[in-house]
mmCIF file of C-alpha atoms and ligand atoms in Angstrom:
data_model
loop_
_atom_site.group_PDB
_atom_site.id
_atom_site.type_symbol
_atom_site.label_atom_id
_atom_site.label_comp_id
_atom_site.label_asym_id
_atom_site.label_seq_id
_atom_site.Cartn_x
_atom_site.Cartn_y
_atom_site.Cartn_z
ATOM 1 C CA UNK A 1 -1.734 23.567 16.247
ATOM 2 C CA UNK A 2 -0.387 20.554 15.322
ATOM 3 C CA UNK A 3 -2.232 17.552 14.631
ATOM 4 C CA UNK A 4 -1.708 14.315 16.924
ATOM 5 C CA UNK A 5 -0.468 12.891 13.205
ATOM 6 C CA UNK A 6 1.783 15.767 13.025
ATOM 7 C CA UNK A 7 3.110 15.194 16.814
ATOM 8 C CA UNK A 8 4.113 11.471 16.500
ATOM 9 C CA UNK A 9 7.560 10.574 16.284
ATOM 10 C CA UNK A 10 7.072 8.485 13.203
ATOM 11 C CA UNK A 11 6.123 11.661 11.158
ATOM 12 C CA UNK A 12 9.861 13.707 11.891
ATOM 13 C CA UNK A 13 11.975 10.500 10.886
ATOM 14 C CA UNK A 14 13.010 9.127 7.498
ATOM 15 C CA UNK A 15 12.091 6.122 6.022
ATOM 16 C CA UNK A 16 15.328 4.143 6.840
ATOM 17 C CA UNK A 17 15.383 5.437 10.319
ATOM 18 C CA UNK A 18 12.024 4.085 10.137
ATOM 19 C CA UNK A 19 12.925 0.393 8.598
ATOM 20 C CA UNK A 20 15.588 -0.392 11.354
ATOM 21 C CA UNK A 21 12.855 -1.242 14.056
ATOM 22 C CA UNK A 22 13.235 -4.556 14.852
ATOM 23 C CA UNK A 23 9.297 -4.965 15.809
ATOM 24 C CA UNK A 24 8.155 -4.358 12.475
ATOM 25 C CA UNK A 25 7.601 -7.455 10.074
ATOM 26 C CA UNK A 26 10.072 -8.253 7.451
ATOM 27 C CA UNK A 27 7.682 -6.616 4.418
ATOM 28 C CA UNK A 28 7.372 -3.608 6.289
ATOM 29 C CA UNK A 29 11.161 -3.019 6.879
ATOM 30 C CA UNK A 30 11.416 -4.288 3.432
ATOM 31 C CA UNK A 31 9.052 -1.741 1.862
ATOM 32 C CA UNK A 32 10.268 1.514 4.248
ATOM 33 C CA UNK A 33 14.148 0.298 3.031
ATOM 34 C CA UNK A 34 13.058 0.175 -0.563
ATOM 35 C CA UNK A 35 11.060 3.584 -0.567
ATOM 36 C CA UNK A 36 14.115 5.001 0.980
ATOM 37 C CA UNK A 37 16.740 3.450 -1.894
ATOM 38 C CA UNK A 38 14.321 4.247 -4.436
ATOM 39 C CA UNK A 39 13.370 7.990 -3.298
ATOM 40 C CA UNK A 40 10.016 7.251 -3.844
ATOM 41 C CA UNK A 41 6.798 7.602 -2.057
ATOM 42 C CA UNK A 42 4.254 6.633 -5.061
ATOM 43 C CA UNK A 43 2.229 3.792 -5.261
ATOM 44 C CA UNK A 44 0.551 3.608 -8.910
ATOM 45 C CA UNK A 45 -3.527 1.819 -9.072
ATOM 46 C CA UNK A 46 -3.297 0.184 -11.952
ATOM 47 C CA UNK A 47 -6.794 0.615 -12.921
ATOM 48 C CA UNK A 48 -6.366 -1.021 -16.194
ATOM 49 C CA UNK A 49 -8.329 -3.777 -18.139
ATOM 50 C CA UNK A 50 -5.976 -5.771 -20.124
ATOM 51 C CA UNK A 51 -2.935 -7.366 -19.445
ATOM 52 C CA UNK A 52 -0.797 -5.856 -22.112
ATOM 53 C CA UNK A 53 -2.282 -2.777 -20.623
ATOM 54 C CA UNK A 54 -1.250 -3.314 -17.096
ATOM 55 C CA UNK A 55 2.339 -5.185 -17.715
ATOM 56 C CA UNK A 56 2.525 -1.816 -20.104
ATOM 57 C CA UNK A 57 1.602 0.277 -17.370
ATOM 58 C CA UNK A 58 4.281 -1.498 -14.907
ATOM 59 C CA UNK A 59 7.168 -1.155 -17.558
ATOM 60 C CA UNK A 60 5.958 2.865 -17.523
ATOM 61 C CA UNK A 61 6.101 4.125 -14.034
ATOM 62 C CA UNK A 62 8.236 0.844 -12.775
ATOM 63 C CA UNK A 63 11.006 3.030 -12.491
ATOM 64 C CA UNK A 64 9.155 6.039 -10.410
ATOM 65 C CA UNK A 65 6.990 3.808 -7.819
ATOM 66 C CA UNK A 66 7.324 1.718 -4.515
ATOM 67 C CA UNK A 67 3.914 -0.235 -4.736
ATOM 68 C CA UNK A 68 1.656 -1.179 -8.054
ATOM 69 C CA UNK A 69 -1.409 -1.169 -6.695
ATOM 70 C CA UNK A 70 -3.922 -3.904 -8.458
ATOM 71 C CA UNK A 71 -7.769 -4.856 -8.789
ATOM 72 C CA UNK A 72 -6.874 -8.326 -10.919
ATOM 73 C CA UNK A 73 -10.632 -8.657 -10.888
ATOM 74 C CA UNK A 74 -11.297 -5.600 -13.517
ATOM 75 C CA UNK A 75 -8.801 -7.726 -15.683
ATOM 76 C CA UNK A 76 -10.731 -9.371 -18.403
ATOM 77 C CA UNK A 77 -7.895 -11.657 -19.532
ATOM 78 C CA UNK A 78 -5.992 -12.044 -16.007
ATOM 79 C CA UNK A 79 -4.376 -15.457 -15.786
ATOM 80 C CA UNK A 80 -0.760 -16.928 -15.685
ATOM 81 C CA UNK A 81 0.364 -14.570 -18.235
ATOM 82 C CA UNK A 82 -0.341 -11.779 -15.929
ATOM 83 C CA UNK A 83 1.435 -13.540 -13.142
ATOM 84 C CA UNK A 84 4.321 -14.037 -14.762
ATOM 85 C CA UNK A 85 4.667 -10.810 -16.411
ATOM 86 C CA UNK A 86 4.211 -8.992 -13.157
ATOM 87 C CA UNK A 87 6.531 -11.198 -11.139
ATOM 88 C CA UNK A 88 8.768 -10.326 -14.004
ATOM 89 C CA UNK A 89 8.775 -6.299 -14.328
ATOM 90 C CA UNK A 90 8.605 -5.777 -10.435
ATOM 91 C CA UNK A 91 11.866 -8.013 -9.862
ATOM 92 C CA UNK A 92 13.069 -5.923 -12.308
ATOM 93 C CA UNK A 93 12.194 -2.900 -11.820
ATOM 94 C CA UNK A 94 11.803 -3.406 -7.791
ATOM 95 C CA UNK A 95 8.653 -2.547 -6.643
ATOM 96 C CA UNK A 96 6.073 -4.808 -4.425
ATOM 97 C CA UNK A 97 2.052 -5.629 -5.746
ATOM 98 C CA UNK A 98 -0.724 -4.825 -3.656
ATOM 99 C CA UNK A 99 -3.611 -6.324 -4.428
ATOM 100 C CA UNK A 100 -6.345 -3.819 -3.329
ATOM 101 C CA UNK A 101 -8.657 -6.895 -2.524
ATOM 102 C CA UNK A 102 -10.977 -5.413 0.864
ATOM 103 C CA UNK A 103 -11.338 -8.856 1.829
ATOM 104 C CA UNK A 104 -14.454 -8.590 4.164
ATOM 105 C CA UNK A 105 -15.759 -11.820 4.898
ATOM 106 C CA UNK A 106 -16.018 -14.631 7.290
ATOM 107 C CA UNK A 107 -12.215 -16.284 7.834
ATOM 108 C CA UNK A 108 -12.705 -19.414 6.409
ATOM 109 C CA UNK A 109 -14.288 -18.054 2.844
ATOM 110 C CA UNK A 110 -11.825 -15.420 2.587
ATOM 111 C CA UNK A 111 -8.799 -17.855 3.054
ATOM 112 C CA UNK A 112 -10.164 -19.666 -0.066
ATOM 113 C CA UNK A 113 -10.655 -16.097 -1.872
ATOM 114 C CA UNK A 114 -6.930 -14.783 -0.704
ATOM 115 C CA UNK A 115 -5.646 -18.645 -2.217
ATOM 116 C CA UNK A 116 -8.157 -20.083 -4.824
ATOM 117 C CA UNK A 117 -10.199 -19.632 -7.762
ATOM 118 C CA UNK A 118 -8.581 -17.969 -11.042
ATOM 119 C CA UNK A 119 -6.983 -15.259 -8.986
ATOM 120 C CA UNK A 120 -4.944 -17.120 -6.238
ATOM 121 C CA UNK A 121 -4.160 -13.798 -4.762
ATOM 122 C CA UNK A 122 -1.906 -14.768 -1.999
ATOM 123 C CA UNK A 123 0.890 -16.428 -4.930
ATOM 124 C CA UNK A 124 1.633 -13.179 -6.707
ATOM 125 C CA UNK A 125 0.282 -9.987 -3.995
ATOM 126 C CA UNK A 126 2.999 -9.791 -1.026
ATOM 127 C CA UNK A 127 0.283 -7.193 -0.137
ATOM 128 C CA UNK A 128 -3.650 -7.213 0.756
ATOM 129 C CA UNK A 129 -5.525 -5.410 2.504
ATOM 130 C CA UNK A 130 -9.486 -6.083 4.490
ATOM 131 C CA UNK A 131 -12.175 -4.518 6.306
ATOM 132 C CA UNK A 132 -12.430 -5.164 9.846
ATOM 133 C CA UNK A 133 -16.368 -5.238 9.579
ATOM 134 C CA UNK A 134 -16.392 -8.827 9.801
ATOM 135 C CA UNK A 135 -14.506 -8.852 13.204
ATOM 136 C CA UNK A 136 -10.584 -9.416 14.238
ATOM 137 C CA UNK A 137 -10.924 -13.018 12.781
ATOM 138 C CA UNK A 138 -10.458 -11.654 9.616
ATOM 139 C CA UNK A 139 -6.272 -10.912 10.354
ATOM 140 C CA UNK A 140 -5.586 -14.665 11.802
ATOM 141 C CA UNK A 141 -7.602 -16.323 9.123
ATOM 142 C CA UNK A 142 -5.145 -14.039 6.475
ATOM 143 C CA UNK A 143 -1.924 -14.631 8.058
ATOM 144 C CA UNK A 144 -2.613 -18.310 8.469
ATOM 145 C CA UNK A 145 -3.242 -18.954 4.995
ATOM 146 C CA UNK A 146 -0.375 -16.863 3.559
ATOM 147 C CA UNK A 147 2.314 -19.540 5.867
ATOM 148 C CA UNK A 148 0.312 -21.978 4.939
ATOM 149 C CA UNK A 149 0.840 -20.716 0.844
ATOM 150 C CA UNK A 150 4.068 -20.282 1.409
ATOM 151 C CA UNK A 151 5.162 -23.448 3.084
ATOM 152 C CA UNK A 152 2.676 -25.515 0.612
ATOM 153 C CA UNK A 153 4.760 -28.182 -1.055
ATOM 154 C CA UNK A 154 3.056 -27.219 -4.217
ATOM 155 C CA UNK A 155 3.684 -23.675 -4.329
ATOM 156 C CA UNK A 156 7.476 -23.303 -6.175
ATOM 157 C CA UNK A 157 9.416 -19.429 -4.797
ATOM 158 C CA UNK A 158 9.260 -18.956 -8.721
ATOM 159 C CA UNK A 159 5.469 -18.579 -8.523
ATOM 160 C CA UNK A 160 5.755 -16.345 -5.103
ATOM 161 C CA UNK A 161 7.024 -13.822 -7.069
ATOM 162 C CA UNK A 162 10.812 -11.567 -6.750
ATOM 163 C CA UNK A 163 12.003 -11.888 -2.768
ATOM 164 C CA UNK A 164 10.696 -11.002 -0.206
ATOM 165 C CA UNK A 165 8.181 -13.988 -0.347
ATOM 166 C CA UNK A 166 6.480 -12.654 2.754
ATOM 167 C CA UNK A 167 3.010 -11.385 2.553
ATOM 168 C CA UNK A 168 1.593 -8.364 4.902
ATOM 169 C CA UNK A 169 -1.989 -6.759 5.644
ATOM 170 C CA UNK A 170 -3.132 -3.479 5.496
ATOM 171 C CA UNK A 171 -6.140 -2.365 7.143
ATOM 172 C CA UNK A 172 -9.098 -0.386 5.956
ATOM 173 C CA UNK A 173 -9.223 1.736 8.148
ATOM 174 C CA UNK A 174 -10.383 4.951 6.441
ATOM 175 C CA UNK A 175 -11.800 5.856 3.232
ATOM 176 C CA UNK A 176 -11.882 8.435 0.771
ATOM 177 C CA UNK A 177 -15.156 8.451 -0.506
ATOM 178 C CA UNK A 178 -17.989 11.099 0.376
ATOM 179 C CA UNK A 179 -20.125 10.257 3.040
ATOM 180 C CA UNK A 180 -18.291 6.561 3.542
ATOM 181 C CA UNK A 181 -19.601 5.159 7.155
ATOM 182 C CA UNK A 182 -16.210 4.242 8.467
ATOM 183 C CA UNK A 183 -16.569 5.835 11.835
ATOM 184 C CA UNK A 184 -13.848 7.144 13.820
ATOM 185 C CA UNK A 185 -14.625 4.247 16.532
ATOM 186 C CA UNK A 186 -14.092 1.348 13.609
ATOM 187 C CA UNK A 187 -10.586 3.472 12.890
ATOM 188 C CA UNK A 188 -9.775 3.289 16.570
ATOM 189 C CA UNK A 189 -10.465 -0.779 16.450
ATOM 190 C CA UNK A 190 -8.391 -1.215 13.545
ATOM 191 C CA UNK A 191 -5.214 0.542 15.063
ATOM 192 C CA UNK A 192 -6.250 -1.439 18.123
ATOM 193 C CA UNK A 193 -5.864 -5.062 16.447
ATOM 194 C CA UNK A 194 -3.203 -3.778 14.588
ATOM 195 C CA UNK A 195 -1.291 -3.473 17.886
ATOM 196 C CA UNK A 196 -2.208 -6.867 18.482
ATOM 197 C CA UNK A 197 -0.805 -8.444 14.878
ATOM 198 C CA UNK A 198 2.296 -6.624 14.287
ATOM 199 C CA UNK A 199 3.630 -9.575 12.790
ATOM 200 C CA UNK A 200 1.247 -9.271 9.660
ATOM 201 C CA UNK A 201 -0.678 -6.017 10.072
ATOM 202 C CA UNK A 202 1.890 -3.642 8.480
ATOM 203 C CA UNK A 203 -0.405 -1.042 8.522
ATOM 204 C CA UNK A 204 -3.145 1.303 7.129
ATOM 205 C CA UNK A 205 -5.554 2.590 4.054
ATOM 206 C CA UNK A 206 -6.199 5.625 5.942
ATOM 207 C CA UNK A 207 -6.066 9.558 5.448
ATOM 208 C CA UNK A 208 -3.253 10.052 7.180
ATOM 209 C CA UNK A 209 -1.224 8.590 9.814
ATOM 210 C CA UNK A 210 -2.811 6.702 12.724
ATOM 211 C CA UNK A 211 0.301 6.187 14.805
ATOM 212 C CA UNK A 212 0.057 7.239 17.984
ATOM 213 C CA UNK A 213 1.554 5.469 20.781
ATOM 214 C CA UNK A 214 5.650 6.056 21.100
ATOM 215 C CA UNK A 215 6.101 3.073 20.040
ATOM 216 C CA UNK A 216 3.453 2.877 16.814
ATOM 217 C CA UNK A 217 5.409 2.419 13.599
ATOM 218 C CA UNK A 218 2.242 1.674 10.969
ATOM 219 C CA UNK A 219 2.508 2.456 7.227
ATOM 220 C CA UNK A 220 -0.136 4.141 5.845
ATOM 221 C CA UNK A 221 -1.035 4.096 2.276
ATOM 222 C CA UNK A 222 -3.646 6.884 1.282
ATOM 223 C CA UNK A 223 -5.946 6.965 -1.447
ATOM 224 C CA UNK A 224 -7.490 10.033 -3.428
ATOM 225 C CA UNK A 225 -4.424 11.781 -4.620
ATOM 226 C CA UNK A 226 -4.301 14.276 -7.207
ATOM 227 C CA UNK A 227 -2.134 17.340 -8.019
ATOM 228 C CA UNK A 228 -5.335 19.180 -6.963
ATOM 229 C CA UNK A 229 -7.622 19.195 -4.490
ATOM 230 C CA UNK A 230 -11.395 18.080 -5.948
ATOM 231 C CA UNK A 231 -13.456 14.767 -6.999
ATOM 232 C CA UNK A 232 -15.181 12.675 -9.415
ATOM 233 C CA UNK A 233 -19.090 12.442 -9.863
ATOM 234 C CA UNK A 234 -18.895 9.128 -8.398
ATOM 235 C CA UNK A 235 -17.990 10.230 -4.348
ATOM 236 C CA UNK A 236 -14.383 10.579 -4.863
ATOM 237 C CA UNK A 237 -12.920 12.823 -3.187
ATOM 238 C CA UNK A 238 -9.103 13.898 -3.771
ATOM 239 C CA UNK A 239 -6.233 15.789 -2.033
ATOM 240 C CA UNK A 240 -2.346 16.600 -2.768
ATOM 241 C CA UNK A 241 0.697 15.295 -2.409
ATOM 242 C CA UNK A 242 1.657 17.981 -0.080
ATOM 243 C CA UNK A 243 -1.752 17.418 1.970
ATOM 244 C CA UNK A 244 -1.561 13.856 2.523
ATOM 245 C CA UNK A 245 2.323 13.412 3.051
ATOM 246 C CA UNK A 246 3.110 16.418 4.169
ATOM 247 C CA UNK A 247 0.234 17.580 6.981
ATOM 248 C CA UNK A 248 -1.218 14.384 7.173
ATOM 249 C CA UNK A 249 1.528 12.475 7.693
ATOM 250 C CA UNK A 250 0.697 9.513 5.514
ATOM 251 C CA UNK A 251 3.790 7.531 4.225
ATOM 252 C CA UNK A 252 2.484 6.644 0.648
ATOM 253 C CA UNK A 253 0.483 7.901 -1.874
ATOM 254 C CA UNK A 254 -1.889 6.068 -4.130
ATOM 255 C CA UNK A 255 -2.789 7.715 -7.345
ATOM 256 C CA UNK A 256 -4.727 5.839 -10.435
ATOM 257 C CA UNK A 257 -6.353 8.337 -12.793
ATOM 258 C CA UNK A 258 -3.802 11.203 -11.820
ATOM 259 C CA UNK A 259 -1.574 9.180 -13.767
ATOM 260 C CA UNK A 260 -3.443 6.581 -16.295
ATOM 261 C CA UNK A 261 -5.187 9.527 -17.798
ATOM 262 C CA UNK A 262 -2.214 11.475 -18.290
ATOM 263 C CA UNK A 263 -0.720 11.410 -21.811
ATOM 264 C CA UNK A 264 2.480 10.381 -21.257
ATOM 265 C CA UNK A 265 1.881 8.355 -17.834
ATOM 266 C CA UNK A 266 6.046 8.107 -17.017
ATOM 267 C CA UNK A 267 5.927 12.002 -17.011
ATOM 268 C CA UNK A 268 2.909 12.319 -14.899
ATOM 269 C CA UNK A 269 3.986 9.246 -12.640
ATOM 270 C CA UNK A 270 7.585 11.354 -12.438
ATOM 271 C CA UNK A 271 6.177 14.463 -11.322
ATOM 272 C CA UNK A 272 3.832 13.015 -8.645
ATOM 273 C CA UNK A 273 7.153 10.985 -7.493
ATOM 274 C CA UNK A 274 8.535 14.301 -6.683
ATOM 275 C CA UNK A 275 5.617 15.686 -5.543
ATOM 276 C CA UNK A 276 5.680 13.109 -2.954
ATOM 277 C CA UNK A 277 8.967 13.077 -1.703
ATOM 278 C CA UNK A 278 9.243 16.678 -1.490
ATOM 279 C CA UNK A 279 6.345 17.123 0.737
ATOM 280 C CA UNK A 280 7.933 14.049 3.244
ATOM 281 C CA UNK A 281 11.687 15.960 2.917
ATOM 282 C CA UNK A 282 9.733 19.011 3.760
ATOM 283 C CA UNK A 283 7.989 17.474 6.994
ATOM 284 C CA UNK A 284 10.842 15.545 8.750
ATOM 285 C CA UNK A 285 12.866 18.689 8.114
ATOM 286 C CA UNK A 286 10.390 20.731 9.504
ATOM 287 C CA UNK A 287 9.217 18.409 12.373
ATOM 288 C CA UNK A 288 13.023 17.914 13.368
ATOM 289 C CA UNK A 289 13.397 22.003 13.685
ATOM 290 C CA UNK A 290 10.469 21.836 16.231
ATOM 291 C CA UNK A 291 12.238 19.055 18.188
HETATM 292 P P1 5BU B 1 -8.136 7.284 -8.597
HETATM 293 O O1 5BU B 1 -8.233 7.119 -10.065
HETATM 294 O O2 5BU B 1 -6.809 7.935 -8.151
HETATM 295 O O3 5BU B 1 -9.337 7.951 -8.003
HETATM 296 O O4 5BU B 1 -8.111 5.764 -8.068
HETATM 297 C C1 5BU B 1 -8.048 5.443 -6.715
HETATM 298 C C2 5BU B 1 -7.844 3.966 -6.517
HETATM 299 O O5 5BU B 1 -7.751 3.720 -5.111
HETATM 300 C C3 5BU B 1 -8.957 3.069 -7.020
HETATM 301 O O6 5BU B 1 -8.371 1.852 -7.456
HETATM 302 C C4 5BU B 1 -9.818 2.805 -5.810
HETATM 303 O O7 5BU B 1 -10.408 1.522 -5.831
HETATM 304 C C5 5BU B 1 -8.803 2.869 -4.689
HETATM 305 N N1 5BU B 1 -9.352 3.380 -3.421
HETATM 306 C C6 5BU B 1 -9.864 4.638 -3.271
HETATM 307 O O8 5BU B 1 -9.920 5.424 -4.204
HETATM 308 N N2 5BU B 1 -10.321 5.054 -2.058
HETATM 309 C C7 5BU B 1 -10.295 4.252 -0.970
HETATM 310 O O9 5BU B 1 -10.675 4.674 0.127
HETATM 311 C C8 5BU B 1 -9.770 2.945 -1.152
HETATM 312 C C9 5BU B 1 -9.306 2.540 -2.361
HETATM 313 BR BR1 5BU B 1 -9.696 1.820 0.285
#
């Protein structure tokens, strides 16, 4: 039987099919347009500690990835060096940074964490993402202070990173630890306030897809991705390409250790870009025979 995931239209089109909606906000269409240039599905966590390490990292699997996935916070030198080097290699390379934040706070201290202090987050990410926990004041207090960023006087388009210079949200709406207490009623709220914020909710950490209504066009980004089905000792629990893309409909994959533990990274990060994009070939294929 197939899966309400499996069902949606969203799951039997491509990616630029996808990116011509005119209801979906400008980093979304953006992002769908770019994974369908670039053939690629993969978004890299850079789960690295330096910044030669990371800007290394980016000049590795640049070539093989759609998103580069940061925690700037497990950076022990991060800084304008970073910044720059990242704004650098992803113009170049073309890919967009998310910075895996899970802002979960009241609005007005998580505007100052998404703009201030050493990380600045909104100046270099065009991509966050936040727990609805806190409530649905969370996504106005985001959105607000990424115009306001980007319409500051004092912030130059050099420092807003390689174009687009819009910034998006994606919600956490599922995780993929064991035993995590994200029920399926908070998942149902966040598609629900989604609906309500098209205009900077682009979509999803989830599982797999949560679109549902005809007219639902959400990205979802999915964590816990290996070649392999398992986990770590630490409640990490991970599934395949094949699983994630292909059955449950997700549109990206995130991997970090799959990759940064491989010994030659570009190789790994290759295979898991075909991985990828042979399980979504394989599903709107499939889902169009159904039709
Ligand atoms: P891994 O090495 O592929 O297990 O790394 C996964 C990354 O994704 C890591 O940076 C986590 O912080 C991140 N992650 C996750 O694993 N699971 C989740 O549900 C969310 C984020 Br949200």
């Amino acid at each position: 039987m197939l899966s309400t995931a499996q069902r949606h239209s969203s799951s039997s089109k491509t990616y630029g099919e996808r990116s011509e909606d005119p209801d979906l906000t400008p980093l979304a269409q953006y992002l769908l347009r770019l994974i369908h240039l670039k053939q690629t599905n993969l978004c890299v966590s850079a789960d690295v500690h330096t910044t030669l390490e990371l800007l290394q990292l980016a000049e590795d699997v640049g070539d093989y990835i759609c998103v580069l996935k940061t925690h700037a916070d497990i950076i022990d030198d991060f800084g304008d060096k970073t910044i720059r080097g990242l704004n650098e290699v992803s113009r170049r390379k073309k890919f967009l940074i998310f910075e895996d934040r899970k802002f979960g706070d009241i609005g007005s201290t998580l505007q100052h964490q998404y703009t201030r202090g050493p990380l600045a987050i909104v100046k270099w990410a065009s991509i966050v993402n936040a727990a609805l926990f806190p409530g649905p004041a969370v996504i106005p207090a985001l959105a607000d202070a990424a115009r306001r960023a980007i319409l500051a006087h004092n912030t130059s388009m050099a420092e807003l990173g390689p174009p687009p210079y819009f910034r998006a949200l994606l919600l956490l709406a599922q995780m993929s630890s064991a035993g995590n207490l994200f029920t399926p009623e908070y998942t149902q709220q966040c598609l629900h306030h989604a609906r309500q914020n098209k205009n900077f909710v682009m979509g999803f950490i989830a599982q797999q897809s949560l679109n549902k209504e005809a007219d639902d066009n959400f990205i979802t980004m999915t964590p816990g991705v290996q070649l392999s089905a398992g986990g770590d000792s630490m409640g990490q629990q991970y599934n395949t390409p094949q699983k994630v893309i292909g059955e449950q409909c997700s549109d990206i994959i995130i991997v970090g250790r799959g990759i940064l533990a491989a010994r030659d990274r570009r190789r790994a990060a290759h295979e898991y870009r075909k991985q990828g994009w042979l399980a979504y070939q394989e599903r709107v294929r499939s889902a169009r025979k159904k039709r």
